[in-house]
XYZ file of C-alpha atoms in Angstrom:
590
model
C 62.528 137.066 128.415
C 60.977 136.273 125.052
C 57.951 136.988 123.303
C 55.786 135.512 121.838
C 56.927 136.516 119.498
C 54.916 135.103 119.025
C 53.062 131.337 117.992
C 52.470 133.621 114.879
C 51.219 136.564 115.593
C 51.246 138.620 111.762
C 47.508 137.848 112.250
C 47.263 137.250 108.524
C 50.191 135.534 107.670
C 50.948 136.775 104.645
C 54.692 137.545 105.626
C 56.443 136.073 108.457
C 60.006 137.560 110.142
C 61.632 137.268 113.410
C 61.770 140.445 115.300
C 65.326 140.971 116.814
C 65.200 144.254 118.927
C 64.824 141.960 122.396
C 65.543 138.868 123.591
C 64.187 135.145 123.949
C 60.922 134.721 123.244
C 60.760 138.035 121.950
C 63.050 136.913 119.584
C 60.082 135.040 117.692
C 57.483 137.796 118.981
C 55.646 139.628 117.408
C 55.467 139.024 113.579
C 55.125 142.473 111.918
C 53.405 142.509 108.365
C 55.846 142.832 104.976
C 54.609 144.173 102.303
C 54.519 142.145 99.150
C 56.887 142.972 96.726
C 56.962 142.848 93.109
C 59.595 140.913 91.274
C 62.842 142.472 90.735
C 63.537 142.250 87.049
C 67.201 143.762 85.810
C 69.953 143.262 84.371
C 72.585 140.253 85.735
C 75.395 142.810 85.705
C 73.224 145.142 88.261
C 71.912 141.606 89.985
C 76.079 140.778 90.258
C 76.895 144.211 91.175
C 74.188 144.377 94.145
C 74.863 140.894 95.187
C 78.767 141.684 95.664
C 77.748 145.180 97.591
C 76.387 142.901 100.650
C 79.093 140.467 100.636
C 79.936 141.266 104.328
C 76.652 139.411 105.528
C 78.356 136.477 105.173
C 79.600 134.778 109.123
C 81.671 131.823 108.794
C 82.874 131.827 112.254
C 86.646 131.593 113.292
C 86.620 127.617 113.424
C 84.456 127.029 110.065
C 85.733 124.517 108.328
C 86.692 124.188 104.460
C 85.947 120.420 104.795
C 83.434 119.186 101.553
C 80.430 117.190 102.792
C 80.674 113.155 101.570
C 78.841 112.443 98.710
C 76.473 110.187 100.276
C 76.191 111.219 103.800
C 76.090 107.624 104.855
C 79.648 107.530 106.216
C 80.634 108.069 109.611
C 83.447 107.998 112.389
C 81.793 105.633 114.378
C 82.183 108.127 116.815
C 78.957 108.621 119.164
C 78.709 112.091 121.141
C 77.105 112.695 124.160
C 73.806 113.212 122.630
C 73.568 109.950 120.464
C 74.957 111.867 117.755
C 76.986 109.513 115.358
C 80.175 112.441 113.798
C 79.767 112.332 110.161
C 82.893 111.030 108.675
C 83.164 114.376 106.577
C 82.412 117.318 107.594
C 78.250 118.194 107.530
C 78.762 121.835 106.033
C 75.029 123.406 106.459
C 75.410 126.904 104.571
C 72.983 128.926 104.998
C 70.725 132.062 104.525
C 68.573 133.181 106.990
C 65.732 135.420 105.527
C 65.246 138.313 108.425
C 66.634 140.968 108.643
C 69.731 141.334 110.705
C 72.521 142.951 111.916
C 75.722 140.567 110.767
C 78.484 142.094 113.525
C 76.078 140.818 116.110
C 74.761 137.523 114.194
C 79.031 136.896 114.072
C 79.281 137.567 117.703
C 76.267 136.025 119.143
C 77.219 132.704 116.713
C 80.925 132.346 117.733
C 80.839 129.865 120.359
C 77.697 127.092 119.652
C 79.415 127.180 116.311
C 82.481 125.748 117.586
C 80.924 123.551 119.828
C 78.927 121.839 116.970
C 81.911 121.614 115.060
C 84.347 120.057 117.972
C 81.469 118.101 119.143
C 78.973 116.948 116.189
C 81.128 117.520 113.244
C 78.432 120.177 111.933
C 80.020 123.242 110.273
C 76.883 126.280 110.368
C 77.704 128.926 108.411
C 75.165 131.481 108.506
C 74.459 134.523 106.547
C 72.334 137.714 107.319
C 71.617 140.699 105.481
C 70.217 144.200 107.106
C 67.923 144.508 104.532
C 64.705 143.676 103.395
C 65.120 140.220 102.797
C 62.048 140.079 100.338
C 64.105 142.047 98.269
C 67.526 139.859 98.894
C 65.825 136.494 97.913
C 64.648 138.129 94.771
C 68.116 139.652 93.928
C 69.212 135.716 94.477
C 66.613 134.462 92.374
C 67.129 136.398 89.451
C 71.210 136.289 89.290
C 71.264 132.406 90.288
C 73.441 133.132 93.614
C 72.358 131.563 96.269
C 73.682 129.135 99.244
C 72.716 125.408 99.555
C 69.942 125.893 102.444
C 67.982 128.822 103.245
C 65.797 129.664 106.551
C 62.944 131.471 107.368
C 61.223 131.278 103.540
C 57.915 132.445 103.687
C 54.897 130.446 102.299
C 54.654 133.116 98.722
C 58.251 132.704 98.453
C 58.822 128.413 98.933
C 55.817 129.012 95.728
C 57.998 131.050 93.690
C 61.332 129.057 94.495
C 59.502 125.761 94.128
C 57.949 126.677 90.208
C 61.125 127.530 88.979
C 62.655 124.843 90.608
C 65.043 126.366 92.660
C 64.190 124.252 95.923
C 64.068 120.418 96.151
C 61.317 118.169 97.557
C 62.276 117.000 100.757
C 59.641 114.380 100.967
C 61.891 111.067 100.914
C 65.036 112.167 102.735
C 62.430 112.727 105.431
C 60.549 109.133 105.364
C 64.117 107.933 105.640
C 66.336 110.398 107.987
C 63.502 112.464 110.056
C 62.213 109.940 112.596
C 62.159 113.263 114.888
C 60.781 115.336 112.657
C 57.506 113.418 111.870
C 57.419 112.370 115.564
C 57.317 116.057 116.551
C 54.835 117.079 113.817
C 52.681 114.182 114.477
C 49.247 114.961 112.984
C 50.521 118.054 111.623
C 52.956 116.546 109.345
C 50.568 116.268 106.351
C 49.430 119.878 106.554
C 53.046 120.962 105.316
C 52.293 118.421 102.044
C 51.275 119.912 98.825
C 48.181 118.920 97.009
C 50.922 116.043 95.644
C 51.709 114.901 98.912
C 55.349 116.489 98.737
C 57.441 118.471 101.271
C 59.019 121.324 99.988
C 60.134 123.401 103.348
C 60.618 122.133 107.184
C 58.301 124.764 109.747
C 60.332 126.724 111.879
C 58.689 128.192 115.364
C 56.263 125.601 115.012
C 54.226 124.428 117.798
C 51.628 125.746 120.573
C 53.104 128.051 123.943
C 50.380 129.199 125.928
C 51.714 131.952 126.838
C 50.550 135.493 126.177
C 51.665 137.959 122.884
C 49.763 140.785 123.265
C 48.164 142.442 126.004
C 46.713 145.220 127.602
C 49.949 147.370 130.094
C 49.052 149.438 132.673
C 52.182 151.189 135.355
C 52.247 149.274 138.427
C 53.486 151.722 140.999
C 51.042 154.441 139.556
C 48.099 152.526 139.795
C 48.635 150.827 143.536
C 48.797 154.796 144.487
C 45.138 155.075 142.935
C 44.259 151.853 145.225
C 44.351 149.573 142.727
C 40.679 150.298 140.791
C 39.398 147.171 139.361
C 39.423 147.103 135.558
C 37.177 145.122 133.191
C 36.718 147.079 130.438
C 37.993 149.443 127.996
C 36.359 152.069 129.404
C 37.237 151.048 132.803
C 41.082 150.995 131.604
C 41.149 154.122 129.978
C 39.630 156.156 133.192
C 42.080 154.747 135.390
C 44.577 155.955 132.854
C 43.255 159.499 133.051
C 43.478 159.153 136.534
C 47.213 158.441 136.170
C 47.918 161.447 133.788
C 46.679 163.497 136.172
C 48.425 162.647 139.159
C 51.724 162.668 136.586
C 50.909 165.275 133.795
C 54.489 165.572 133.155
C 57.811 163.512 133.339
C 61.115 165.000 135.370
C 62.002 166.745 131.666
C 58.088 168.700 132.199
C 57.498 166.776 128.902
C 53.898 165.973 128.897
C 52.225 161.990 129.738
C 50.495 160.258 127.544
C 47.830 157.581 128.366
C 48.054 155.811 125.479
C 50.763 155.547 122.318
C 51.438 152.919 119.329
C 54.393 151.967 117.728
C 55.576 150.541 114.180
C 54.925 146.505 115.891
C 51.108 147.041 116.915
C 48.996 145.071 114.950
C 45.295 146.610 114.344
C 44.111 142.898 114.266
C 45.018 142.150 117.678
C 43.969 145.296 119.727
C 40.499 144.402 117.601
C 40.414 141.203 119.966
C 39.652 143.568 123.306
C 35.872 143.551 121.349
C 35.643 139.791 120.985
C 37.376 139.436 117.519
C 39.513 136.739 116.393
C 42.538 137.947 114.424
C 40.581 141.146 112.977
C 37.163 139.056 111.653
C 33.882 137.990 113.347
C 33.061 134.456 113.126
C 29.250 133.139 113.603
C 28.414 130.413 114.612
C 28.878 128.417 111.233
C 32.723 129.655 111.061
C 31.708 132.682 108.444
C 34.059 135.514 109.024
C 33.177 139.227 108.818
C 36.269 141.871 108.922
C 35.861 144.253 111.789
C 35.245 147.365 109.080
C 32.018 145.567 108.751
C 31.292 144.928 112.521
C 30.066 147.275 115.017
C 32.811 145.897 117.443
C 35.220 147.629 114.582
C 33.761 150.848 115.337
C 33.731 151.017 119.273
C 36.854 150.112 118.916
C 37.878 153.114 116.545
C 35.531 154.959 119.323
C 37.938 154.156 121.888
C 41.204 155.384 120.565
C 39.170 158.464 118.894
C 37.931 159.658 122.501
C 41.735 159.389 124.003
C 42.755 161.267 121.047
C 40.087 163.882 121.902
C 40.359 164.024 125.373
C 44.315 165.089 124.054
C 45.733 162.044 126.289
C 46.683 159.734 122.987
C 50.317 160.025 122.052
C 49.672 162.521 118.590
C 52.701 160.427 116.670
C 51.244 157.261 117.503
C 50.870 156.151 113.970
C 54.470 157.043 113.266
C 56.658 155.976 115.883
C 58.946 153.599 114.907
C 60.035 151.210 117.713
C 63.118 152.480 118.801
C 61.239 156.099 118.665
C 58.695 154.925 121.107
C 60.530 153.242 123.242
C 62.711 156.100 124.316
C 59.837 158.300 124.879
C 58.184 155.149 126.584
C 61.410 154.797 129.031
C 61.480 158.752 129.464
C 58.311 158.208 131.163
C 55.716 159.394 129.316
C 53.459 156.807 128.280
C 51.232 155.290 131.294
C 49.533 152.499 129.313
C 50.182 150.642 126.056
C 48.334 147.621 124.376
C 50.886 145.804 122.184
C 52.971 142.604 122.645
C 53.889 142.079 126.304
C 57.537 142.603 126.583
C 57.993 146.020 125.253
C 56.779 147.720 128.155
C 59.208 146.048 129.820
C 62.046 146.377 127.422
C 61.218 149.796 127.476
C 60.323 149.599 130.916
C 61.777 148.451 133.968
C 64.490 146.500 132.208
C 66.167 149.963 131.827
C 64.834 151.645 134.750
C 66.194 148.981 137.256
C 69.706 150.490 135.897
C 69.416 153.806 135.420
C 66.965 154.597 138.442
C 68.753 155.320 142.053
C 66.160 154.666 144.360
C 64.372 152.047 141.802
C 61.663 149.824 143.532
C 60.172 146.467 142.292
C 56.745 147.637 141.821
C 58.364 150.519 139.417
C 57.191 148.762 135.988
C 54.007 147.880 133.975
C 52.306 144.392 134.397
C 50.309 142.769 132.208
C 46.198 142.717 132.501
C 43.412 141.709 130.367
C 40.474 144.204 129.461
C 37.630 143.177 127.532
C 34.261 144.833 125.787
C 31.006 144.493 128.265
C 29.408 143.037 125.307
C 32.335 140.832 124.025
C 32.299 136.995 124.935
C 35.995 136.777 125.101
C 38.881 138.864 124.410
C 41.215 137.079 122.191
C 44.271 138.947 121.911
C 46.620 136.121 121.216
C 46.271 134.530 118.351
C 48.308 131.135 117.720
C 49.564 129.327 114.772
C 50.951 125.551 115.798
C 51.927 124.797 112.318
C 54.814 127.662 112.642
C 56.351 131.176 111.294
C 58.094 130.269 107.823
C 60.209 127.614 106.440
C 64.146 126.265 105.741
C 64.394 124.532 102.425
C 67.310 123.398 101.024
C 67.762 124.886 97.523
C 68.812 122.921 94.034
C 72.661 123.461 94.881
C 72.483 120.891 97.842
C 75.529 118.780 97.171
C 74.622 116.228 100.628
C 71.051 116.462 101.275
C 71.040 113.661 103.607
C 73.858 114.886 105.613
C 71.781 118.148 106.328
C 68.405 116.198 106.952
C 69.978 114.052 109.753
C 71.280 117.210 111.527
C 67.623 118.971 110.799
C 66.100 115.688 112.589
C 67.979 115.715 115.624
C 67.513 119.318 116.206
C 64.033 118.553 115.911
C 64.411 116.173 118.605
C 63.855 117.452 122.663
C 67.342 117.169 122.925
C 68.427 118.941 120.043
C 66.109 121.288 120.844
C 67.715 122.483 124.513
C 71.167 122.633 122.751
C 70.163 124.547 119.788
C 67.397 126.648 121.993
C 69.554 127.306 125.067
C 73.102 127.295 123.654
C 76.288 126.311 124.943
C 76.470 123.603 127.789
C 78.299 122.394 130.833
C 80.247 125.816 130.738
C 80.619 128.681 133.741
C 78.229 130.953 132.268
C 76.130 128.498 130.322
C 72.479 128.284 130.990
C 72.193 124.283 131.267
C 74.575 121.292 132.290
C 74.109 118.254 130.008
C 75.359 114.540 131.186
C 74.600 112.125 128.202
C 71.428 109.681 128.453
C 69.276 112.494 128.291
C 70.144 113.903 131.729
C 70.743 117.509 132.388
C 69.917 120.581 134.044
C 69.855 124.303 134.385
C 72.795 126.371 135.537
C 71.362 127.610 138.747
C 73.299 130.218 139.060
C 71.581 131.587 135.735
C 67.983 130.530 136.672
C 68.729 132.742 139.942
C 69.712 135.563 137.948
C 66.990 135.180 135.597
C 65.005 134.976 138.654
C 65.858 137.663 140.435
C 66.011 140.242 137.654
C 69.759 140.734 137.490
C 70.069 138.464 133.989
C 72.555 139.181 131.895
C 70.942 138.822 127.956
C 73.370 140.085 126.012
C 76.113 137.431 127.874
C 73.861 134.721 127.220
C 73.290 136.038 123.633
C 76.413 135.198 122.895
C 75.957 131.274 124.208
C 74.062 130.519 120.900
C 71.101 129.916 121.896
C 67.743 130.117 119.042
C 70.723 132.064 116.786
C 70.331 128.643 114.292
C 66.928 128.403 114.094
C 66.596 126.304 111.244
C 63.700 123.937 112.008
C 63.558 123.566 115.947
C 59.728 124.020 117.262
C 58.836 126.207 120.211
C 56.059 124.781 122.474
C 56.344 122.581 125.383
C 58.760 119.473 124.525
C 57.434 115.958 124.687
C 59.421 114.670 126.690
C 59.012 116.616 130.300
C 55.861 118.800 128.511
C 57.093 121.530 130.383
C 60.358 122.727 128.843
C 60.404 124.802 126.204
C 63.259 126.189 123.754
C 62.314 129.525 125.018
C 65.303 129.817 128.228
C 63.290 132.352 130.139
C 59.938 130.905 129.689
C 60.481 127.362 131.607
C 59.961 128.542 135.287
C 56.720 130.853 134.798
C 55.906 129.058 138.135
C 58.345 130.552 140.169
C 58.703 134.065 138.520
C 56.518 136.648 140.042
C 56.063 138.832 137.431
C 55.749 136.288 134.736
C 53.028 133.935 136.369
C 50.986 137.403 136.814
C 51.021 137.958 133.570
C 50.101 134.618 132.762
C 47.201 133.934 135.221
C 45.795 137.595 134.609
C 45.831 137.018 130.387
C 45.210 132.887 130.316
C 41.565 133.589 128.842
C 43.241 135.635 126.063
C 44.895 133.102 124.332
C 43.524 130.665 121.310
C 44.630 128.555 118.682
C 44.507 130.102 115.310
C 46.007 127.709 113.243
C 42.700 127.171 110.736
C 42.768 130.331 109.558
C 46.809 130.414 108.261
C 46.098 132.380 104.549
C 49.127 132.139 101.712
C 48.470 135.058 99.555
C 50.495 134.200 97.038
C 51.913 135.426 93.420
C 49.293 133.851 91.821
C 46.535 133.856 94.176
C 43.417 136.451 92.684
C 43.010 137.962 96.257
C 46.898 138.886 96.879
C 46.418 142.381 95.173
C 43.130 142.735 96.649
C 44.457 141.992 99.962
C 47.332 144.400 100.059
C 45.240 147.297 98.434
C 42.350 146.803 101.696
C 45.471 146.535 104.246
C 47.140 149.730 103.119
C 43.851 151.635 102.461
C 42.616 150.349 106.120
C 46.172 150.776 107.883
C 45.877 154.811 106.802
C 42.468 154.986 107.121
C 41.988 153.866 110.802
C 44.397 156.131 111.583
C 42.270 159.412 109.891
C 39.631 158.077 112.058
C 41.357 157.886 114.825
C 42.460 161.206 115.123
C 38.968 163.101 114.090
C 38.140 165.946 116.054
C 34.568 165.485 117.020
C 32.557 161.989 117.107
C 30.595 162.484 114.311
C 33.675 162.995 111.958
C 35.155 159.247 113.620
C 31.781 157.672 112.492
C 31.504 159.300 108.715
C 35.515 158.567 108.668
C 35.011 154.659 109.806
C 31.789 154.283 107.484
C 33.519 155.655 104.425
C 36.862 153.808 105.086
C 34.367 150.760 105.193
C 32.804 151.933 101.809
C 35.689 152.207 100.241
C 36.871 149.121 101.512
C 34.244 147.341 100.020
C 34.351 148.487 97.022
C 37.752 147.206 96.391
C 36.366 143.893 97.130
C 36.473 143.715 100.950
C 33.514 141.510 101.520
C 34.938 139.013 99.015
C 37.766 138.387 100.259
C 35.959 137.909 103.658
C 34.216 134.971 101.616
C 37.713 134.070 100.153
C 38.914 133.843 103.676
C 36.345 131.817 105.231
C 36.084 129.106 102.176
C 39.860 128.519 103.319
C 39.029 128.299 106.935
C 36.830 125.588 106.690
C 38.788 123.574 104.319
C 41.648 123.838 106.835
C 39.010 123.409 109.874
C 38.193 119.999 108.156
C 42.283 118.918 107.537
C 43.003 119.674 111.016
C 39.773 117.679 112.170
C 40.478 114.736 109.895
């Protein structure tokens, strides 16, 4: 399953980074905010010496070749594949670093095979390299000592700034009016967004494009609530006395370890859960698009209210504000968290993915399912924010030796075609997930679709197939040519998955486009500072008021976070914010 990960769902945008802890969609999911860092000034010995400490991030892959790309990247074999693909006559080396933070034993082993098959098949050597560590910190370490591959993925907006000023990234702008037929095609309309003020392309989107799917959602435990008869639930308030219901039938797990209704984790984003009380991505918007944070909004308080009377009532997880995923999910598996809001696929990573395993007498109705709550007084809950125009960026860097060689492969990954191959993996194999003919003809492995299907899919096997592990530039919403496929495997047949089309139909009103209100803080943008000051005051502070013991300390806690707020220039960056809303509301309307 994936997430939804999530069009982008770092409400903010300032930082963008695949989260890797599940599978498929969740792969993109749910964008968790990185703290700006400063530059890294030292000395090029230490810059060397750290660089060389990391070295075994690097993955060539057993097959990688040593081949040099042609100068030109004009020549070819004459050789046409399956896909239309004309072989380079050299080698197409694409060496790259990808900008997340990974583990590189499982990058190697989940890369082995589509590497090959590019190689044998579209004479495409990938050679990609992850780091397990903050890769804000890694691109700066590359920056400063000079070392740094040919291409590099998942750049954020700040970053292509910084790289671009000193020169360190090319403009792309030409190679793509003459090698990315595809690549316009698929941005269509959106192309020009991507332009600087100059009209030049420095970085091709990756995750790019609109799924209307869910990200985040309210949980609740299935077999838990069908013994309470299935209460309707509308509201918060609704939600959370069903909840208490629940605790009490189950106080305790089998350990006598005491239920929670509610819990956090590290991946909960205080912007989304703020969409149960009609907000869009944290802020209020009137009716002329002006945008008012939710510390200023009386919506920002009930919510506050909410988790502060759970807290109270001693049914709200007390390390909610620390747990750290992996924390969380153990006690979430352990059974001792009845609800959660947060993206949709961790209570069922945590969930019934494990229980279905480890249970004896499991039944299908033992897991959470997805619903959607919203505030009496809200219009809509919007809980799922989307950005079309994507998560980050690949550029290719000022060591490119064959730019147009690596532009050509970019384009026909950006094609539907190149899409499936580099979204689902491996073809025409046993275990592969799709068969492909040639003419555009293909088809899913059934076998795998009944697996997927019937809950007995094997992710970590089809990990290791290739699939969305060379993300460079490939989009992730419907694809143009059926408009129903999509590079997410185990989000094409929400139709005839149960659990999935629940989930769907029960959170469809949840879901809006976002894309006007994308925000680069940047190095030298006035409101960066300002803007990570607010978020770390408000990140600590909403969790003080959270956890006050009586009603009237929540509401003095909220209104002097607020003060405080403002005084370090809250309300103009709200002004800040909405001046770049509507000059994005008017690009995207031209």
């Amino acid at each position: 399953m994936f997430r939804w990960a999530g069009a982008v769902y770092n409400g903010n945008y300032e930082a963008d980074g695949e989260d890797r802890s599940c599978r498929g969609y969740r792969r993109r999911g749910e964008f968790t905010r990185v703290k700006k860092t400063s530059s890294i000034i030292m000395t090029a010995a230490l810059v060397v010496g750290l660089l060389a400490g990391c070295s075994s991030g690097k993955e060539e892959g057993p097959a990688a070749s040593s081949a040099q790309p042609s100068s030109s990247g004009a020549e070819t074999t004459g050789e046409t594949n399956a896909f239309g693909w004309v072989k380079p006559g050299q080698t197409t080396v694409i060496d790259f670093y990808q900008a997340d933070r990974d583990n590189p034993d499982k990058v190697a082993r989940d890369t082995v095979r589509l590497h090959d098959y590019l190689l044998a098949n579209f004479n495409v050597d990938l050679k990609k390299t992850v780091y397990d560590v903050d890769p804000k910190e890694r691109l700066n370490l590359m920056l400063a000592s000079g070392e740094y591959p040919e291409v590099i993925a998942a750049m954020d907006d700040d970053t292509v700034d910084k790289w671009k000023a000193q020169g360190k990234i090319i403009d792309l702008t030409s190679y793509v009016d003459q090698y990315g037929q595809n690549i316009k095609k698929a941005l269509g309309d959106k192309y020009k967004t991507y332009l600087d003020e100059e009209g030049k392309l420095w970085g091709l989107p990756r995750g790019w494009g609109y799924l209307p799917g869910p990200d985040f959602t309210a949980h609740i435990r299935l077999d838990w609530y069908e013994e309470l008869g299935s209460p309707k639930i509308e509201t918060p308030e609704d939600y959370y006395g069903v909840l208490k219901q629940m605790v009490a039938a189950h106080p305790t797990n089998a350990q006598g370890e005491k239920v929670y209704a509610l819990s956090w984790n590290d991946q909960v984003n205080i912007n989304n859960v703020m969409g149960i009380w009609g907000l869009k991505d944290g802020y209020k918007e009137d009716a002329d698009h002006n945008l008012t944070h939710w510390l200023n909004t009386s919506e920002g308080l009930e919510a506050a209210r909410f988790y502060n009377q759970v807290y109270r009532d001693g049914l709200l997880d007390p390390d909610l504000f620390i747990n750290k995923f992996d924390d969380w999910k153990t006690k979430f598996t352990n059974e001792r968290i009845i609800g959660h809001i947060g993206s949709w696929w961790q209570s069922w990573n945590a969930g019934h993915e494990i229980w279905r395993n480890t249970v004896a007498d499991y039944q299908d109705d033992m897991r959470y399912v997805q619903i959607a709550i919203k505030a009496a007084d809200a219009e809509a809950a919007y809980l799922s924010p989307k950005d079309a125009r994507g998560w980050n960026y690949t550029v290719l860097t000022d060591k490119v030796k064959n730019p147009e060689a690596i532009i050509k492969f970019l384009d026909f990954t950006m094609s539907p075609m190149g899409t499936r191959l580099l979204g689902w993996g491996v073809p025409n194999e046993e275990d592969s997930l799709w068969n492909y003919e040639e003419d555009g003809k293909w088809s899913f492995n059934e076998a795998q679709k009944t697996a997927l299907l019937d809950g007995t899919f094997d992710y970590e096997k089809a990990d290791q197939l290739g699939g969305n592990r060379y993300w460079l530039v490939h989009g992730q919403g419907l694809l143009d040519d059926d408009n129903k496929s999509t590079a997410w495997y185990d989000q094409n047949f929400i139709e005839e998955d149960k659990w999935k089309k629940l989930m769907y139909d029960n959170t469809k009103d949840t879901i809006y486009d976002n894309t006007a209100r994308r925000v680069v803080f940047s190095v030298d943008n006035p409101y960066t500072l300002v803007n990570q000051q607010i978020e770390d005051l408000v990140k600590n502070g909403f969790a003080q008021a959270v956890t006050r013991k009586t009603e009237d300390e929540l509401v003095n806690t909220f209104n002097d976070l607020r003060d405080k707020a403002n005084k370090l220039g809250l309300q103009d960056l709200e002004k800040y914010r909405t001046e770049e809303y509507k000059k994005q509301l008017a690009i995207l309307n031209q």
